[in-house]
Coordinates of C-alpha atoms and ligand atoms in Angstrom, one line a residue:
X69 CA 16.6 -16.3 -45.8
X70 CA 16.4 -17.6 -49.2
X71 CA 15.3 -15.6 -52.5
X72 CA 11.6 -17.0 -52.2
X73 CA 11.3 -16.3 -48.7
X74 CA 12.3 -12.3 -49.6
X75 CA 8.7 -10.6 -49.2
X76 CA 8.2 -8.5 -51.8
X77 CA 7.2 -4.8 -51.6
X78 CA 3.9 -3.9 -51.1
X79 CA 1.4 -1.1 -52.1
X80 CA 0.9 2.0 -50.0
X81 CA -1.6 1.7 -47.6
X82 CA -4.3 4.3 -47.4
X83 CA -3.2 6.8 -45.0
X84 CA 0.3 7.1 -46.8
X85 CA -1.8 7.9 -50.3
X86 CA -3.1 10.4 -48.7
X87 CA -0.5 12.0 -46.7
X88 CA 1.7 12.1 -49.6
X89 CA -1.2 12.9 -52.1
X90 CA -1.7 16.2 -49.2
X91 CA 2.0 17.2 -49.9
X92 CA 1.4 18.6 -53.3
X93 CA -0.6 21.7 -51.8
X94 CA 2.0 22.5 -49.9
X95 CA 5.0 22.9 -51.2
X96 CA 6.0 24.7 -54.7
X97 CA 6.6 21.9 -57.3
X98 CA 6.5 24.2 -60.2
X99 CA 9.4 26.0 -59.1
X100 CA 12.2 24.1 -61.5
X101 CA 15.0 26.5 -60.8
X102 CA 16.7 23.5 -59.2
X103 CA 16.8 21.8 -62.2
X104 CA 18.0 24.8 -63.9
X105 CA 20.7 24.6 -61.5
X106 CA 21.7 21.1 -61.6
X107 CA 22.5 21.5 -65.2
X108 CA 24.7 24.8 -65.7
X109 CA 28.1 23.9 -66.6
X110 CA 27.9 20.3 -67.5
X111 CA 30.6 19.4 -69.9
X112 CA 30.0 15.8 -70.4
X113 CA 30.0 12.0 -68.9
X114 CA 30.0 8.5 -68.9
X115 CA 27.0 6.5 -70.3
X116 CA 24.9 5.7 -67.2
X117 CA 27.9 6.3 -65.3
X118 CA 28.0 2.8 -65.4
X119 CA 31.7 2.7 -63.6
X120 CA 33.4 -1.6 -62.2
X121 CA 35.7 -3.1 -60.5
X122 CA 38.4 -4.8 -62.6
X123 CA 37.0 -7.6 -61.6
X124 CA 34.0 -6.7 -63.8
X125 CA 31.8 -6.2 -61.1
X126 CA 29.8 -3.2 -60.9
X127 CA 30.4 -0.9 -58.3
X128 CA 28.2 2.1 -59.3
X129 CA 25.8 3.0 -62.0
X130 CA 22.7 5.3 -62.4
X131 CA 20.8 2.8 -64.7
X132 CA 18.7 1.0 -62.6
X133 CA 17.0 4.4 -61.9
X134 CA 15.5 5.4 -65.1
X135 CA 12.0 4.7 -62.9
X136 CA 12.9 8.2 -62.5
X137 CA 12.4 9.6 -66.0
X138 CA 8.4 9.8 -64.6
X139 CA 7.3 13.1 -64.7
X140 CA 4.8 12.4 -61.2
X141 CA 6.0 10.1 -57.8
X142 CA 4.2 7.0 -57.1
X143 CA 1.9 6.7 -54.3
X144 CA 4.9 4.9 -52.8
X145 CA 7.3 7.7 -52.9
X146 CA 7.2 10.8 -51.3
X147 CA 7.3 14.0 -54.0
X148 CA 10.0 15.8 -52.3
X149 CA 12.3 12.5 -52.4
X150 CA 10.9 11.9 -56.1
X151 CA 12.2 15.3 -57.2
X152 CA 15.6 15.4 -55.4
X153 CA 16.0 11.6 -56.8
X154 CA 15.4 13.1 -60.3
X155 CA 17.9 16.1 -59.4
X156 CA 20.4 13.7 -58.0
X157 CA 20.3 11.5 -61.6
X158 CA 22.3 14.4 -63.2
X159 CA 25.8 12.5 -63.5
X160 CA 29.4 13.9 -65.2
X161 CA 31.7 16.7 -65.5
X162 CA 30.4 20.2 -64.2
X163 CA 32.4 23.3 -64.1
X164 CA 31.8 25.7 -61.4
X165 CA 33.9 29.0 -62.7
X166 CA 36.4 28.6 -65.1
X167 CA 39.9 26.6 -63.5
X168 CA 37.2 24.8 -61.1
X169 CA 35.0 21.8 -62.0
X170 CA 33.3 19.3 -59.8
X171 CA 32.5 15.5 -60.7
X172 CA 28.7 14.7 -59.6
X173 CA 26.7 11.6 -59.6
X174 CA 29.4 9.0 -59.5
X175 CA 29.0 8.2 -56.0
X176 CA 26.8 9.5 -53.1
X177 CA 29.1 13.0 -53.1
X178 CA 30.7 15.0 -55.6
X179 CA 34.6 15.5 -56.2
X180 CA 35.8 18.8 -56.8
X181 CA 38.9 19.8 -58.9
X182 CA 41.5 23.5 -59.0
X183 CA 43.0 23.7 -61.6
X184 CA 46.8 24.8 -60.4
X185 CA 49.9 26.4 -61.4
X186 CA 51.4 22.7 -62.2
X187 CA 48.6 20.4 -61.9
X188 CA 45.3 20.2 -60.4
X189 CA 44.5 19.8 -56.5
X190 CA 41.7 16.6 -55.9
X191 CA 39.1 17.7 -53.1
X192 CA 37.0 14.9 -51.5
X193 CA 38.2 12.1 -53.8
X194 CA 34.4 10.3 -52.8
X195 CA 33.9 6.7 -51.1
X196 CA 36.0 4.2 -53.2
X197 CA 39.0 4.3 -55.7
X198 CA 37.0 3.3 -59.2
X199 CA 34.4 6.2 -59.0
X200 CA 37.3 8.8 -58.0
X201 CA 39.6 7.6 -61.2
X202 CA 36.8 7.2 -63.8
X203 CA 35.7 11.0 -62.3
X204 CA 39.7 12.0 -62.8
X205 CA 40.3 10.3 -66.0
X206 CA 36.7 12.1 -67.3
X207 CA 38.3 15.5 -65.9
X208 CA 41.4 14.5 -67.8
X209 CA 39.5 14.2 -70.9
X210 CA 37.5 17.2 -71.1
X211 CA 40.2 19.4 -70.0
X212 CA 43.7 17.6 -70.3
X213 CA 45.8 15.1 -68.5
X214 CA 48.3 16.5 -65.5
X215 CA 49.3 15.7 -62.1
X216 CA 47.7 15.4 -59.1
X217 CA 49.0 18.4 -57.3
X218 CA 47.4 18.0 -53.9
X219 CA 44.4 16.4 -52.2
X220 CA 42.0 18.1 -49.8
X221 CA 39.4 16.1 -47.4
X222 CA 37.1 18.8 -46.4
X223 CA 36.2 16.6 -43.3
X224 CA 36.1 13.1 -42.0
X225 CA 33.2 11.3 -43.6
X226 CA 34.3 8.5 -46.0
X227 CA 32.6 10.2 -48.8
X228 CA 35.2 12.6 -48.8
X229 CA 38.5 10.2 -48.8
X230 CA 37.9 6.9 -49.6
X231 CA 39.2 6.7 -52.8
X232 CA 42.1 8.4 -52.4
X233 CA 44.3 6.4 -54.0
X234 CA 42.0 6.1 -57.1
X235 CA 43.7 9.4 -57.6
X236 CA 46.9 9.3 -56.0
X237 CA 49.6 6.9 -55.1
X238 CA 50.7 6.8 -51.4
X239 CA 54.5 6.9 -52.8
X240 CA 54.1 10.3 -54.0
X241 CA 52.6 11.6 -50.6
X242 CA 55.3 9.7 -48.8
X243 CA 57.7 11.4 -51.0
X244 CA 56.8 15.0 -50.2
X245 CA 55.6 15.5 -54.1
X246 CA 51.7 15.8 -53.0
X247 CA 50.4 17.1 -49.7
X248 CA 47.4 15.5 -48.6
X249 CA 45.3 18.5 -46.5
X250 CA 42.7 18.0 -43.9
X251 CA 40.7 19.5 -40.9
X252 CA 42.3 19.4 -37.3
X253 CA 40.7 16.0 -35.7
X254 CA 40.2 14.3 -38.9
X255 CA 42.2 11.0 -37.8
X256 CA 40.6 11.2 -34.3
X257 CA 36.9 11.6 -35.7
X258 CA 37.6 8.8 -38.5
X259 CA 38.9 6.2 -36.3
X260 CA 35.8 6.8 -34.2
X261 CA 33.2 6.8 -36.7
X262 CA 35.0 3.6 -38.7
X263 CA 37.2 1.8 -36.8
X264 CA 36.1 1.7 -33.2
X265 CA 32.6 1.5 -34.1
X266 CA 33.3 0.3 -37.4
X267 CA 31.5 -3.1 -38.2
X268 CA 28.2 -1.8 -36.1
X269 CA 28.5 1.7 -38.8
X270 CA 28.9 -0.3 -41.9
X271 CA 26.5 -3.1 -40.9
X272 CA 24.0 0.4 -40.2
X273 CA 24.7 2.2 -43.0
X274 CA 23.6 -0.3 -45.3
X275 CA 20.2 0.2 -43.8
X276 CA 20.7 4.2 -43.8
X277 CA 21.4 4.3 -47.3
X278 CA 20.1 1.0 -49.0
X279 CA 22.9 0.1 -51.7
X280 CA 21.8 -3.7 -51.9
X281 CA 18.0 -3.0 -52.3
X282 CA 16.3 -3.3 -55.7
X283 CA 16.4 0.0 -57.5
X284 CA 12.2 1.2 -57.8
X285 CA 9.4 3.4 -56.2
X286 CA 9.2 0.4 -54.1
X287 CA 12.4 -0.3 -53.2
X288 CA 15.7 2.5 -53.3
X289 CA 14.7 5.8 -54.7
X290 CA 17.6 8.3 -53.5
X291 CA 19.6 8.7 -50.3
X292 CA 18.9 12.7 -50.6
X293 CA 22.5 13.4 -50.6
X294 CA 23.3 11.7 -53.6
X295 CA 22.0 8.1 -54.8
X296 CA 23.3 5.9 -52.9
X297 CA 26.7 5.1 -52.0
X298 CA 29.7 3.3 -54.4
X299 CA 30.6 -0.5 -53.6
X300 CA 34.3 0.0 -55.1
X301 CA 38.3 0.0 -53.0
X302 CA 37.7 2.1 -50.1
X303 CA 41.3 3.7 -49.0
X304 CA 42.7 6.0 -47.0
X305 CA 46.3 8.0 -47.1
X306 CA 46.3 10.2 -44.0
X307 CA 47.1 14.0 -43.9
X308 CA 50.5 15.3 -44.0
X309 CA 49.3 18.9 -43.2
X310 CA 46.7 19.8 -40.6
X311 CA 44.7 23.0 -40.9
X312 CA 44.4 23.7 -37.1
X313 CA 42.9 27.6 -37.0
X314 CA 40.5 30.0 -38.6
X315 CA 41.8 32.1 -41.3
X316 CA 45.2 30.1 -42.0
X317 CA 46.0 30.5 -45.3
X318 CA 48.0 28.4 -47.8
X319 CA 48.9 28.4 -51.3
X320 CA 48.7 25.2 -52.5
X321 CA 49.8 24.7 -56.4
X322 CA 49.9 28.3 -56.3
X323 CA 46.0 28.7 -55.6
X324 CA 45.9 30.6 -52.7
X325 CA 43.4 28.9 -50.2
X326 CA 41.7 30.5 -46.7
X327 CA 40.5 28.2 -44.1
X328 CA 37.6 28.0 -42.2
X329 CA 37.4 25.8 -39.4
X330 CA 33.8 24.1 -39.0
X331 CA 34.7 21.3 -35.8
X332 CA 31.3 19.3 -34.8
X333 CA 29.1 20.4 -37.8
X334 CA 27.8 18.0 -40.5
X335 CA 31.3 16.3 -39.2
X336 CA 33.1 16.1 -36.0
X337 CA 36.2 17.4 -38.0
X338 CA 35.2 19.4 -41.0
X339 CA 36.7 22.7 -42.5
X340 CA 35.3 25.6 -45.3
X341 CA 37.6 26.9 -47.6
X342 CA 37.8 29.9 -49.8
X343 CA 39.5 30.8 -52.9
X344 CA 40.1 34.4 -53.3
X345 CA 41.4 34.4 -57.3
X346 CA 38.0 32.5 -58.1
X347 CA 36.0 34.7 -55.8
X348 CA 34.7 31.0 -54.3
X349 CA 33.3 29.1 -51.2
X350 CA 33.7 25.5 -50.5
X351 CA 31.3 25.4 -47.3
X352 CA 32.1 21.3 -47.6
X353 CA 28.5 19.9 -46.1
X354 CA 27.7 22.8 -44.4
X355 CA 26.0 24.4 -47.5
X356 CA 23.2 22.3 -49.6
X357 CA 19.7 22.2 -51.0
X358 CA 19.2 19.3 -48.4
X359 CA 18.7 19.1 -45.2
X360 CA 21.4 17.0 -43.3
X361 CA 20.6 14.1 -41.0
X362 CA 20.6 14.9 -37.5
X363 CA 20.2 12.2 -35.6
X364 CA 21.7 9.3 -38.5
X365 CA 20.4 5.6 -37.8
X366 CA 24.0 3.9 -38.7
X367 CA 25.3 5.8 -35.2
X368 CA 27.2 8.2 -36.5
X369 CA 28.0 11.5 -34.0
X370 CA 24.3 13.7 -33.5
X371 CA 24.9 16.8 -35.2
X372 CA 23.9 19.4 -32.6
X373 CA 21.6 21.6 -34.3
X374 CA 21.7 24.7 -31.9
X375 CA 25.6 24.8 -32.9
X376 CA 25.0 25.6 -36.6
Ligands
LIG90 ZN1 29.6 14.5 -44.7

């Protein structure tokens, strides 16, 4: 199909003016403690996070969604999207307590950093290697260069490991200088989700989450989660340590860490962690002001409700 044959989008119809126009009454919309939320600890970022490829190419940017700066959704939009799109615009470095801070907004999930006793552990280092460096490098700047102690995939969606090598090279893992930590099944579960069923997944998430649409209230708003997802290097290094039971323990860069296993929940291999010298919880997915998919269109695993 060429560019002129593309039909363009077109105005709501009616009966979806009204049903979204009905949605006002019934849901709290003056409430802005979310946005409240969104900003507490924000340190700083890049301009748009406008982050490329070396090749030049962009492969994420929040930009094209300055739409979003409207204070009321279209007609074409849904008001609970509309607002989660406008949360989900917040972009940069956050911290959480002191010693941990969390990148948001530079891909479709956020990458979370502990500060350690030599250097800082990498959790979920998002879907491709250029968002997970520029989100290092801007850690780096803000609060001062040093290794890569460790990396943690809190489960087996791409989100949370694809750019793995953005902030670590394979040689040190195969070395035994960084351990690469990650829920029991998390091979098993990837190789399912993206190489068995691979094409068919990628060929569906593109629908799912619309990264090649035109950015507008008619055309790709939000993906709830986060934006939409980065078009950068996906990689993978696999684990050299499996966490296998509840309650296993480890001290990793000298932060000691508590495990939580969490098999068959947002992911068919995921795991919680807490960190008892920050007084934190990393409930990975588990935990959001979203609701998760349950039954996802690209094919992924159901998430069985009645087990959460
Ligand atoms: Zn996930």
């Amino acid at each position: 199909m060429s560019q002129a044959d593309t039909p363009s989008p077109r105005p709501a119809q009616a009966a979806v003016q009204a049903a979204l126009a009905a949605v006002h009454g019934t849901l709290p919309f003056a409430d802005r403690q979310d946005f409240t939320d969104a900003e507490r600890g924000f340190l700083g970022t890049l301009p748009d996070a406008a982050i490329a490829h070396e090749s030049g190419r962009s492969v994420w940017g929040m930009a094209d969604y300055a739409f979003l700066a409207a204070d009321a959704a279209p007609d074409t939009v849904h008001p609970s999207l509309w607002r989660q799109a406008q949360l989900n615009c917040r972009h940069g470095l956050f911290e959480v307590v002191p010693g941990i801070y969390q990148v948001r907004g530079f891909d479709i999930s956020s990458m979370t950093l502990i500060e350690g006793e030599r250097g800082v552990i990498v959790i979920d280092p998002l879907i491709s290697c250029e968002p997970a460096r520029a989100g290092l490098e801007l850690y780096f700047r803000h609060r001062g260069k040093r290794p890569v102690s460790a990396v943690i995939y809190t489960h087996s969606h791409v989100d949370h490991w694809g750019g793995v090598k953005g902030v670590v090279d394979a040689e040190e893992v195969a070395g035994g200088r960084v351990p690469v930590i990650a829920p029991s099944g998390f091979v098993e579960a990837i190789a399912q989700e993206n190489v068995l069923a691979g094409p068919a997944m990628i060929r569906r998430a593109h629908y799912q989450f619309g990264p090649l649409l035109p950015k507008g209230p008619r055309g790709q708003v939000d993906a709830g989660l986060g934006k939409t997802t980065s078009s950068g290097a996906v990689t993978l290094i696999a684990p050299t340590d499996l966490i296998q039971r509840d309650l296993e323990t480890r001290r990793v860069d000298g932060v000691e860490i508590v495990f939580l296993m969490a098999p068959d929940s947002e992911a068919p291999a995921e795991m919680h962690m807490y960190y008892p010298a920050f007084g934190c919880l990393n409930m990975a997915e588990n935990t959001g002001k979203n609701v998760n998919n349950l039954l996802r269109f690209r094919g992924a695993e159901v998430r069985e409700t009645r087990a959460r």
